[in-house]
PDB file of C-alpha atoms in Angstrom:
ATOM      1  CA  MET Q 527     -44.012  51.001 -37.802  1.00 43.00           C
ATOM      2  CA  ARG Q 528     -44.799  47.516 -36.571  1.00 44.00           C
ATOM      3  CA  THR Q 529     -48.128  48.684 -35.292  1.00 44.00           C
ATOM      4  CA  PHE Q 530     -48.896  50.387 -38.744  1.00 38.00           C
ATOM      5  CA  TRP Q 531     -48.272  47.275 -40.777  1.00 40.00           C
ATOM      6  CA  LEU Q 532     -50.153  45.177 -38.376  1.00 44.00           C
ATOM      7  CA  THR Q 533     -53.121  47.485 -38.723  1.00 45.00           C
ATOM      8  CA  VAL Q 534     -52.896  47.355 -42.520  1.00 39.00           C
ATOM      9  CA  ILE Q 535     -52.666  43.592 -42.649  1.00 42.00           C
ATOM     10  CA  PHE Q 536     -55.390  43.195 -40.020  1.00 46.00           C
ATOM     11  CA  ALA Q 537     -57.785  45.433 -41.978  1.00 44.00           C
ATOM     12  CA  CYS Q 538     -57.152  43.468 -45.243  1.00 45.00           C
ATOM     13  CA  LEU Q 539     -57.750  40.068 -43.556  1.00 45.00           C
ATOM     14  CA  PHE Q 540     -60.899  41.431 -41.972  1.00 45.00           C
ATOM     15  CA  GLN Q 541     -62.235  42.478 -45.271  1.00 42.00           C
ATOM     16  CA  MET Q 542     -61.716  39.011 -46.607  1.00 42.00           C
ATOM     17  CA  MET Q 543     -63.436  37.393 -43.650  1.00 46.00           C
ATOM     18  CA  VAL Q 544     -66.672  39.440 -43.489  1.00 45.00           C
ATOM     19  CA  PRO Q 545     -69.661  37.040 -44.335  1.00 46.00           C
ATOM     20  CA  ALA Q 546     -71.286  37.897 -47.621  1.00 41.00           C
ATOM     21  CA  VAL Q 547     -74.712  37.737 -46.217  1.00 43.00           C
ATOM     22  CA  HIS Q 548     -73.893  40.584 -43.886  1.00 43.00           C
ATOM     23  CA  ALA Q 549     -72.099  42.730 -46.514  1.00 38.00           C
ATOM     24  CA  THR Q 550     -75.427  43.237 -48.384  1.00 43.00           C
ATOM     25  CA  GLY Q 551     -77.872  43.243 -45.512  1.00 43.00           C
ATOM     26  CA  MET Q 552     -80.201  41.378 -47.854  1.00 44.00           C
ATOM     27  CA  ARG Q 553     -83.557  40.174 -46.427  1.00 47.00           C
ATOM     28  CA  SER Q 554     -85.387  39.135 -49.520  1.00 78.00           C
ATOM     29  CA  LEU Q 555     -88.955  37.944 -49.595  1.00 86.00           C
ATOM     30  CA  GLU Q 556     -87.707  34.418 -50.526  1.00 88.00           C
ATOM     31  CA  THR Q 557     -85.330  34.068 -47.526  1.00 92.00           C
ATOM     32  CA  GLU Q 558     -88.180  35.436 -45.213  1.00 94.00           C
ATOM     33  CA  GLU Q 559     -90.487  32.698 -46.508  1.00 95.00           C
ATOM     34  CA  TRP Q 560     -87.871  30.123 -46.013  1.00 96.00           C
ATOM     35  CA  SER Q 561     -87.573  31.278 -42.394  1.00 96.00           C
ATOM     36  CA  ARG Q 562     -91.422  31.223 -41.966  1.00 97.00           C
ATOM     37  CA  LEU Q 563     -91.631  27.690 -43.237  1.00 98.00           C
ATOM     38  CA  ALA Q 564     -88.700  26.622 -40.943  1.00 98.00           C
ATOM     39  CA  ASN Q 565     -90.601  28.082 -38.013  1.00 98.00           C
ATOM     40  CA  GLN Q 566     -93.739  26.147 -39.020  1.00 98.00           C
ATOM     41  CA  VAL Q 567     -91.686  22.957 -39.205  1.00 98.00           C
ATOM     42  CA  ALA Q 568     -90.345  23.497 -35.725  1.00 98.00           C
ATOM     43  CA  LYS Q 569     -93.842  24.403 -34.291  1.00 98.00           C
ATOM     44  CA  TRP Q 570     -95.448  21.247 -35.549  1.00 98.00           C
ATOM     45  CA  ALA Q 571     -92.433  19.052 -34.719  1.00 97.00           C
ATOM     46  CA  GLY Q 572     -92.538  20.368 -31.132  1.00 96.00           C
ATOM     47  CA  ALA Q 573     -96.237  19.599 -30.986  1.00 97.00           C
ATOM     48  CA  GLY Q 574     -95.599  16.052 -32.082  1.00 96.00           C
ATOM     49  CA  GLU Q 575     -97.569  16.726 -35.284  1.00 97.00           C
ATOM     50  CA  TYR Q 576     -94.995  15.019 -37.565  1.00 96.00           C
ATOM     51  CA  ILE Q 577     -97.123  14.747 -40.659  1.00 96.00           C
ATOM     52  CA  LYS Q 578     -97.816  18.461 -40.644  1.00 97.00           C
ATOM     53  CA  ALA Q 579     -94.170  19.222 -39.914  1.00 97.00           C
ATOM     54  CA  ARG Q 580     -93.177  17.048 -42.917  1.00 97.00           C
ATOM     55  CA  ASP Q 581     -95.707  18.899 -45.126  1.00 97.00           C
ATOM     56  CA  GLN Q 582     -94.141  22.258 -44.225  1.00 98.00           C
ATOM     57  CA  LEU Q 583     -90.644  20.827 -44.698  1.00 98.00           C
ATOM     58  CA  LEU Q 584     -91.650  19.625 -48.120  1.00 97.00           C
ATOM     59  CA  LYS Q 585     -92.616  23.128 -49.061  1.00 97.00           C
ATOM     60  CA  LEU Q 586     -89.360  24.533 -47.671  1.00 97.00           C
ATOM     61  CA  SER Q 587     -87.253  21.890 -49.410  1.00 96.00           C
ATOM     62  CA  GLY Q 588     -89.012  22.670 -52.758  1.00 95.00           C
ATOM     63  CA  ARG Q 589     -88.620  26.356 -52.550  1.00 94.00           C
ATOM     64  CA  PHE Q 590     -84.960  26.093 -51.465  1.00 95.00           C
ATOM     65  CA  SER Q 591     -84.017  23.688 -54.175  1.00 93.00           C
ATOM     66  CA  LYS Q 592     -85.534  26.005 -56.901  1.00 91.00           C
ATOM     67  CA  ALA Q 593     -83.887  29.176 -55.591  1.00 89.00           C
ATOM     68  CA  ASP Q 594     -81.482  31.340 -57.679  1.00 85.00           C
ATOM     69  CA  PHE Q 595     -78.584  31.638 -55.177  1.00 83.00           C
ATOM     70  CA  THR Q 596     -76.661  33.898 -57.518  1.00 80.00           C
ATOM     71  CA  LYS Q 597     -79.182  36.672 -56.663  1.00 81.00           C
ATOM     72  CA  LEU Q 598     -79.133  36.083 -52.906  1.00 81.00           C
ATOM     73  CA  ASN Q 599     -75.407  36.586 -52.406  1.00 81.00           C
ATOM     74  CA  LEU Q 600     -74.926  33.647 -50.087  1.00 86.00           C
ATOM     75  CA  ARG Q 601     -71.527  31.998 -49.437  1.00 90.00           C
ATOM     76  CA  ILE Q 602     -71.265  28.404 -50.601  1.00 92.00           C
ATOM     77  CA  GLU Q 603     -70.733  27.333 -46.887  1.00 94.00           C
ATOM     78  CA  SER Q 604     -74.105  28.924 -45.934  1.00 94.00           C
ATOM     79  CA  ILE Q 605     -75.908  27.168 -48.782  1.00 94.00           C
ATOM     80  CA  HIS Q 606     -74.405  23.773 -47.752  1.00 96.00           C
ATOM     81  CA  ALA Q 607     -75.350  24.315 -44.087  1.00 96.00           C
ATOM     82  CA  LEU Q 608     -78.961  25.162 -44.954  1.00 97.00           C
ATOM     83  CA  ALA Q 609     -79.224  22.231 -47.315  1.00 96.00           C
ATOM     84  CA  GLU Q 610     -77.858  19.955 -44.522  1.00 97.00           C
ATOM     85  CA  VAL Q 611     -80.381  20.970 -41.963  1.00 98.00           C
ATOM     86  CA  ILE Q 612     -83.168  20.429 -44.371  1.00 97.00           C
ATOM     87  CA  MET Q 613     -81.919  16.945 -45.257  1.00 97.00           C
ATOM     88  CA  GLU Q 614     -81.216  16.158 -41.478  1.00 97.00           C
ATOM     89  CA  MET Q 615     -84.854  17.074 -40.684  1.00 98.00           C
ATOM     90  CA  GLU Q 616     -86.144  15.001 -43.547  1.00 97.00           C
ATOM     91  CA  GLY Q 617     -84.217  11.925 -42.278  1.00 96.00           C
ATOM     92  CA  ALA Q 618     -85.506  12.439 -38.710  1.00 97.00           C
ATOM     93  CA  LEU Q 619     -89.184  12.738 -39.798  1.00 96.00           C
ATOM     94  CA  ASN Q 620     -89.056   9.835 -42.219  1.00 94.00           C
ATOM     95  CA  ARG Q 621     -87.827   7.309 -39.756  1.00 93.00           C
ATOM     96  CA  VAL Q 622     -90.189   4.248 -39.281  1.00 90.00           C
ATOM     97  CA  GLN Q 623     -90.097   4.846 -35.487  1.00 92.00           C
ATOM     98  CA  PRO Q 624     -89.470   8.688 -35.032  1.00 91.00           C
ATOM     99  CA  ASN Q 625     -87.097   9.695 -32.172  1.00 96.00           C
ATOM    100  CA  SER Q 626     -88.593  12.754 -30.399  1.00 95.00           C
ATOM    101  CA  LYS Q 627     -85.087  14.005 -29.285  1.00 96.00           C
ATOM    102  CA  GLU Q 628     -83.559  13.599 -32.674  1.00 97.00           C
ATOM    103  CA  ILE Q 629     -86.459  15.461 -34.225  1.00 97.00           C
ATOM    104  CA  ALA Q 630     -86.402  18.211 -31.652  1.00 97.00           C
ATOM    105  CA  ASP Q 631     -82.742  18.813 -32.151  1.00 97.00           C
ATOM    106  CA  ALA Q 632     -82.964  18.777 -35.962  1.00 98.00           C
ATOM    107  CA  ALA Q 633     -85.943  21.134 -35.774  1.00 98.00           C
ATOM    108  CA  ALA Q 634     -83.862  23.584 -33.573  1.00 98.00           C
ATOM    109  CA  ARG Q 635     -80.932  23.482 -35.974  1.00 98.00           C
ATOM    110  CA  LEU Q 636     -83.318  24.075 -38.994  1.00 98.00           C
ATOM    111  CA  GLN Q 637     -85.083  26.966 -37.335  1.00 98.00           C
ATOM    112  CA  LEU Q 638     -81.936  28.647 -36.035  1.00 98.00           C
ATOM    113  CA  ALA Q 639     -80.052  28.378 -39.283  1.00 98.00           C
ATOM    114  CA  PHE Q 640     -82.838  30.015 -41.379  1.00 97.00           C
ATOM    115  CA  ASP Q 641     -83.511  32.591 -38.741  1.00 97.00           C
ATOM    116  CA  ALA Q 642     -79.792  33.614 -38.824  1.00 96.00           C
ATOM    117  CA  LEU Q 643     -80.174  34.291 -42.511  1.00 92.00           C
ATOM    118  CA  THR Q 644     -83.158  36.614 -42.132  1.00 92.00           C
ATOM    119  CA  HIS Q 645     -82.351  38.186 -38.679  1.00 92.00           C
ATOM    120  CA  PRO Q 646     -78.531  38.888 -38.674  1.00 90.00           C
ATOM    121  CA  ASN Q 647     -78.874  41.594 -36.040  1.00 90.00           C
ATOM    122  CA  GLN Q 648     -81.000  39.741 -33.422  1.00 92.00           C
ATOM    123  CA  PRO Q 649     -80.696  36.054 -34.336  1.00 96.00           C
ATOM    124  CA  MET Q 650     -82.332  33.312 -32.185  1.00 97.00           C
ATOM    125  CA  TRP Q 651     -79.043  31.435 -31.754  1.00 97.00           C
ATOM    126  CA  GLN Q 652     -77.763  34.108 -29.460  1.00 97.00           C
ATOM    127  CA  GLN Q 653     -80.150  32.695 -26.881  1.00 97.00           C
ATOM    128  CA  TYR Q 654     -77.618  29.908 -26.405  1.00 97.00           C
ATOM    129  CA  TYR Q 655     -74.993  32.190 -24.912  1.00 97.00           C
ATOM    130  CA  GLN Q 656     -76.022  31.508 -21.295  1.00 97.00           C
ATOM    131  CA  PRO Q 657     -76.365  27.701 -21.663  1.00 97.00           C
ATOM    132  CA  LEU Q 658     -72.928  27.522 -23.414  1.00 97.00           C
ATOM    133  CA  LYS Q 659     -71.416  29.819 -20.746  1.00 97.00           C
ATOM    134  CA  LYS Q 660     -72.940  27.690 -17.972  1.00 97.00           C
ATOM    135  CA  ASP Q 661     -71.449  24.653 -19.472  1.00 97.00           C
ATOM    136  CA  LEU Q 662     -67.983  26.083 -19.670  1.00 97.00           C
ATOM    137  CA  ASP Q 663     -68.231  27.175 -16.012  1.00 97.00           C
ATOM    138  CA  MET Q 664     -69.299  23.658 -15.072  1.00 96.00           C
ATOM    139  CA  ILE Q 665     -66.298  22.134 -16.792  1.00 96.00           C
ATOM    140  CA  ASP Q 666     -63.985  24.817 -15.262  1.00 95.00           C
ATOM    141  CA  GLU Q 667     -65.353  23.855 -11.721  1.00 96.00           C
ATOM    142  CA  ALA Q 668     -64.990  20.099 -12.512  1.00 96.00           C
ATOM    143  CA  ILE Q 669     -61.375  20.698 -13.583  1.00 95.00           C
ATOM    144  CA  ARG Q 670     -60.665  22.600 -10.383  1.00 94.00           C
ATOM    145  CA  MET Q 671     -62.073  19.615  -8.424  1.00 94.00           C
ATOM    146  CA  ASN Q 672     -60.217  17.128 -10.523  1.00 94.00           C
ATOM    147  CA  ASP Q 673     -63.551  15.350 -11.219  1.00 95.00           C
ATOM    148  CA  ARG Q 674     -63.036  13.653 -14.632  1.00 94.00           C
ATOM    149  CA  HIS Q 675     -66.532  12.257 -14.754  1.00 95.00           C
ATOM    150  CA  ALA Q 676     -68.063  15.719 -14.215  1.00 96.00           C
ATOM    151  CA  VAL Q 677     -65.640  17.189 -16.859  1.00 95.00           C
ATOM    152  CA  GLN Q 678     -66.773  14.593 -19.474  1.00 95.00           C
ATOM    153  CA  GLU Q 679     -70.434  15.328 -18.653  1.00 96.00           C
ATOM    154  CA  GLY Q 680     -69.822  19.135 -18.981  1.00 96.00           C
ATOM    155  CA  VAL Q 681     -67.898  18.636 -22.278  1.00 96.00           C
ATOM    156  CA  ASP Q 682     -70.619  16.391 -23.778  1.00 96.00           C
ATOM    157  CA  GLN Q 683     -73.320  18.946 -22.826  1.00 97.00           C
ATOM    158  CA  PHE Q 684     -71.304  21.838 -24.293  1.00 97.00           C
ATOM    159  CA  TYR Q 685     -70.785  19.902 -27.426  1.00 97.00           C
ATOM    160  CA  GLU Q 686     -74.504  19.148 -27.783  1.00 97.00           C
ATOM    161  CA  HIS Q 687     -75.445  22.734 -27.366  1.00 97.00           C
ATOM    162  CA  TYR Q 688     -72.834  23.825 -29.816  1.00 97.00           C
ATOM    163  CA  GLN Q 689     -73.981  21.402 -32.435  1.00 97.00           C
ATOM    164  CA  ILE Q 690     -77.453  22.897 -32.222  1.00 98.00           C
ATOM    165  CA  ILE Q 691     -76.173  26.450 -33.173  1.00 98.00           C
ATOM    166  CA  ARG Q 692     -73.299  25.433 -35.384  1.00 98.00           C
ATOM    167  CA  PRO Q 693     -75.460  25.461 -38.709  1.00 98.00           C
ATOM    168  CA  ALA Q 694     -76.610  29.059 -37.748  1.00 98.00           C
ATOM    169  CA  LEU Q 695     -73.007  30.084 -36.976  1.00 97.00           C
ATOM    170  CA  ILE Q 696     -71.980  28.917 -40.451  1.00 96.00           C
ATOM    171  CA  VAL Q 697     -74.568  31.173 -41.945  1.00 96.00           C
ATOM    172  CA  ALA Q 698     -73.760  34.193 -39.653  1.00 95.00           C
ATOM    173  CA  LYS Q 699     -69.986  33.973 -39.336  1.00 94.00           C
ATOM    174  CA  SER Q 700     -66.881  33.713 -41.488  1.00 92.00           C
ATOM    175  CA  PRO Q 701     -65.130  30.458 -42.320  1.00 92.00           C
ATOM    176  CA  PHE Q 702     -62.183  31.769 -40.177  1.00 90.00           C
ATOM    177  CA  THR Q 703     -64.389  31.989 -37.071  1.00 93.00           C
ATOM    178  CA  ILE Q 704     -66.070  28.630 -37.624  1.00 94.00           C
ATOM    179  CA  SER Q 705     -62.649  26.967 -38.120  1.00 92.00           C
ATOM    180  CA  LYS Q 706     -61.267  28.450 -34.887  1.00 91.00           C
ATOM    181  CA  VAL Q 707     -64.251  27.540 -32.742  1.00 93.00           C
ATOM    182  CA  ASP Q 708     -64.534  24.062 -34.307  1.00 94.00           C
ATOM    183  CA  SER Q 709     -60.802  23.443 -33.538  1.00 92.00           C
ATOM    184  CA  LEU Q 710     -61.209  24.496 -29.961  1.00 92.00           C
ATOM    185  CA  VAL Q 711     -64.304  22.278 -29.525  1.00 94.00           C
ATOM    186  CA  THR Q 712     -62.470  19.347 -30.988  1.00 94.00           C
ATOM    187  CA  PHE Q 713     -59.539  19.978 -28.699  1.00 92.00           C
ATOM    188  CA  LEU Q 714     -61.826  20.077 -25.696  1.00 92.00           C
ATOM    189  CA  ARG Q 715     -63.439  16.747 -26.622  1.00 93.00           C
ATOM    190  CA  ASN Q 716     -60.163  14.962 -27.312  1.00 93.00           C
ATOM    191  CA  GLN Q 717     -58.034  16.260 -24.542  1.00 88.00           C
ATOM    192  CA  THR Q 718     -57.579  14.225 -21.307  1.00 87.00           C
ATOM    193  CA  GLU Q 719     -54.950  16.281 -19.460  1.00 91.00           C
ATOM    194  CA  MET Q 720     -56.547  18.632 -17.006  1.00 93.00           C
ATOM    195  CA  ASP Q 721     -54.015  21.519 -17.433  1.00 92.00           C
ATOM    196  CA  LYS Q 722     -54.469  21.469 -21.198  1.00 91.00           C
ATOM    197  CA  LEU Q 723     -58.293  21.203 -20.751  1.00 92.00           C
ATOM    198  CA  LYS Q 724     -58.113  24.376 -18.570  1.00 93.00           C
ATOM    199  CA  ILE Q 725     -56.207  26.191 -21.348  1.00 91.00           C
ATOM    200  CA  GLY Q 726     -59.004  25.096 -23.875  1.00 92.00           C
ATOM    201  CA  VAL Q 727     -61.846  26.206 -21.574  1.00 94.00           C
ATOM    202  CA  THR Q 728     -60.261  29.532 -20.829  1.00 93.00           C
ATOM    203  CA  GLN Q 729     -59.814  30.268 -24.539  1.00 92.00           C
ATOM    204  CA  LEU Q 730     -63.403  29.268 -25.382  1.00 94.00           C
ATOM    205  CA  LYS Q 731     -64.705  31.422 -22.481  1.00 94.00           C
ATOM    206  CA  SER Q 732     -62.701  34.455 -23.854  1.00 93.00           C
ATOM    207  CA  LEU Q 733     -64.071  33.743 -27.294  1.00 94.00           C
ATOM    208  CA  LEU Q 734     -67.781  33.355 -26.261  1.00 95.00           C
ATOM    209  CA  ASN Q 735     -68.669  36.985 -25.887  1.00 94.00           C
ATOM    210  CA  PRO Q 736     -67.088  38.254 -29.213  1.00 94.00           C
ATOM    211  CA  LEU Q 737     -68.550  35.141 -31.011  1.00 95.00           C
ATOM    212  CA  PHE Q 738     -72.064  35.997 -29.892  1.00 96.00           C
ATOM    213  CA  PHE Q 739     -72.217  39.760 -29.610  1.00 94.00           C
ATOM    214  CA  GLY Q 740     -69.051  41.032 -31.319  1.00 91.00           C
ATOM    215  CA  SER Q 741     -67.827  41.492 -34.882  1.00 89.00           C
ATOM    216  CA  GLU Q 742     -65.410  39.338 -36.890  1.00 88.00           C
ATOM    217  CA  ARG Q 743     -62.757  41.888 -35.922  1.00 89.00           C
ATOM    218  CA  ASP Q 744     -63.384  41.218 -32.278  1.00 90.00           C
ATOM    219  CA  VAL Q 745     -63.095  37.478 -32.764  1.00 88.00           C
ATOM    220  CA  MET Q 746     -59.862  37.845 -34.656  1.00 85.00           C
ATOM    221  CA  ALA Q 747     -58.370  40.216 -32.022  1.00 86.00           C
ATOM    222  CA  THR Q 748     -59.239  37.599 -29.367  1.00 86.00           C
ATOM    223  CA  VAL Q 749     -57.524  34.851 -31.312  1.00 82.00           C
ATOM    224  CA  TYR Q 750     -54.485  37.063 -31.923  1.00 78.00           C
ATOM    225  CA  ARG Q 751     -54.000  37.831 -28.242  1.00 79.00           C
ATOM    226  CA  TRP Q 752     -53.714  34.014 -27.512  1.00 71.00           C
ATOM    227  CA  ASN Q 753     -50.494  33.651 -29.467  1.00 61.00           C
ATOM    228  CA  GLU Q 754     -49.044  36.880 -30.997  1.00 52.00           C
ATOM    229  CA  GLY Q 755     -45.972  34.976 -32.217  1.00 47.00           C
ATOM    230  CA  ASP Q 756     -47.790  32.444 -34.288  1.00 47.00           C
ATOM    231  CA  PHE Q 757     -49.905  35.225 -35.698  1.00 44.00           C
ATOM    232  CA  PHE Q 758     -46.848  37.107 -36.850  1.00 44.00           C
ATOM    233  CA  LYS Q 759     -45.531  33.947 -38.421  1.00 46.00           C
ATOM    234  CA  VAL Q 760     -48.668  33.611 -40.539  1.00 45.00           C
ATOM    235  CA  ILE Q 761     -48.408  37.158 -41.534  1.00 45.00           C
ATOM    236  CA  LEU Q 762     -44.861  36.922 -42.501  1.00 48.00           C
ATOM    237  CA  TRP Q 763     -45.537  33.743 -44.507  1.00 50.00           C
ATOM    238  CA  VAL Q 764     -48.591  35.337 -46.331  1.00 47.00           C
ATOM    239  CA  SER Q 765     -46.479  38.451 -47.042  1.00 49.00           C
ATOM    240  CA  GLY Q 766     -43.588  36.480 -48.368  1.00 55.00           C
ATOM    241  CA  LEU Q 767     -45.841  34.437 -50.607  1.00 53.00           C
ATOM    242  CA  ILE Q 768     -47.484  37.594 -52.126  1.00 59.00           C
ATOM    243  CA  ALA Q 769     -43.951  39.134 -52.625  1.00 57.00           C
ATOM    244  CA  SER Q 770     -42.853  35.916 -54.385  1.00 61.00           C
ATOM    245  CA  VAL Q 771     -45.835  35.920 -56.747  1.00 56.00           C
ATOM    246  CA  LEU Q 772     -45.476  39.599 -57.629  1.00 60.00           C
ATOM    247  CA  GLY Q 773     -41.684  39.122 -58.210  1.00 58.00           C
ATOM    248  CA  PHE Q 774     -42.384  36.235 -60.524  1.00 55.00           C
ATOM    249  CA  VAL Q 775     -44.993  38.070 -62.437  1.00 56.00           C
ATOM    250  CA  SER Q 776     -42.678  41.039 -62.816  1.00 59.00           C
ATOM    251  CA  TRP Q 777     -39.939  38.851 -64.025  1.00 55.00           C
ATOM    252  CA  ARG Q 778     -42.030  37.063 -66.621  1.00 59.00           C
ATOM    253  CA  LYS Q 779     -43.326  40.398 -67.926  1.00 57.00           C
ATOM    254  CA  ASN Q 780     -39.805  41.753 -68.275  1.00 58.00           C
ATOM    255  CA  ARG Q 781     -38.635  38.609 -70.004  1.00 57.00           C
ATOM    256  CA  GLU Q 782     -41.537  38.723 -72.456  1.00 58.00           C
ATOM    257  CA  ASN Q 783     -40.821  42.445 -73.171  1.00 54.00           C
ATOM    258  CA  ARG Q 784     -37.181  41.577 -73.873  1.00 55.00           C
ATOM    259  CA  GLU Q 785     -38.031  38.732 -76.172  1.00 56.00           C
ATOM    260  CA  ALA Q 786     -40.622  40.958 -78.000  1.00 53.00           C
ATOM    261  CA  SER Q 787     -38.087  43.786 -78.518  1.00 49.00           C
ATOM    262  CA  PRO Q 788     -36.088  43.760 -81.824  1.00 51.00           C
ATOM    263  CA  TYR Q 789     -33.012  45.091 -80.034  1.00 46.00           C
ATOM    264  CA  ALA Q 790     -32.823  42.246 -77.449  1.00 47.00           C
TER     265      ALA Q 790
END
């Protein structure tokens, strides 16, 4: 019985977490054009041709701002992420003294985010799996050696790589997944105790493969395995809340029926 109800609740939660952009499989001509322009921006920025990059970015910004998002079936989080990478790129290119590292990072975030929108099955951001895995292995080894300086270097490098792909993840993944990964990354950056750092690294390692190559269901199953007790507490709370709401609605309906009846 326990397994049955867990399966039912699990399936319901999964349905709520599926990203809208994947639900339709939409690859409109408009989003394809956005991705093409983003690639042009990255191309010219990488070549140091900042004026040409700015021209392509202006075209991208103009088309994006005039888009009818109601027809594209995008989540609000995705729209915000795409708008932010455009504004970030604009800021980097419009500086009086351009910073090549800042421009390169902004261009990468821009390109990966728009690519995630148009290529959900083989997105470019998946190329960061090995760099992130290598970062976590480096942190793990530094923890084993009790080398705090090396740990900090590894954490900083992991965070830098994660920030590059984060806008693309927002486009590609559910808010649940982004929230879980963000919380783990924040934990890793703020934690100073080696044993707790080890736990954070272990959890991120176990999440990395389902995050990059699995489904939302795989991510949720991985998170569930970390702490089964807390998961059931959440389920019981949600179930109790739903039961309370349904009970209140039923009570109000019965009360209204009694008041409306001439025999009450």
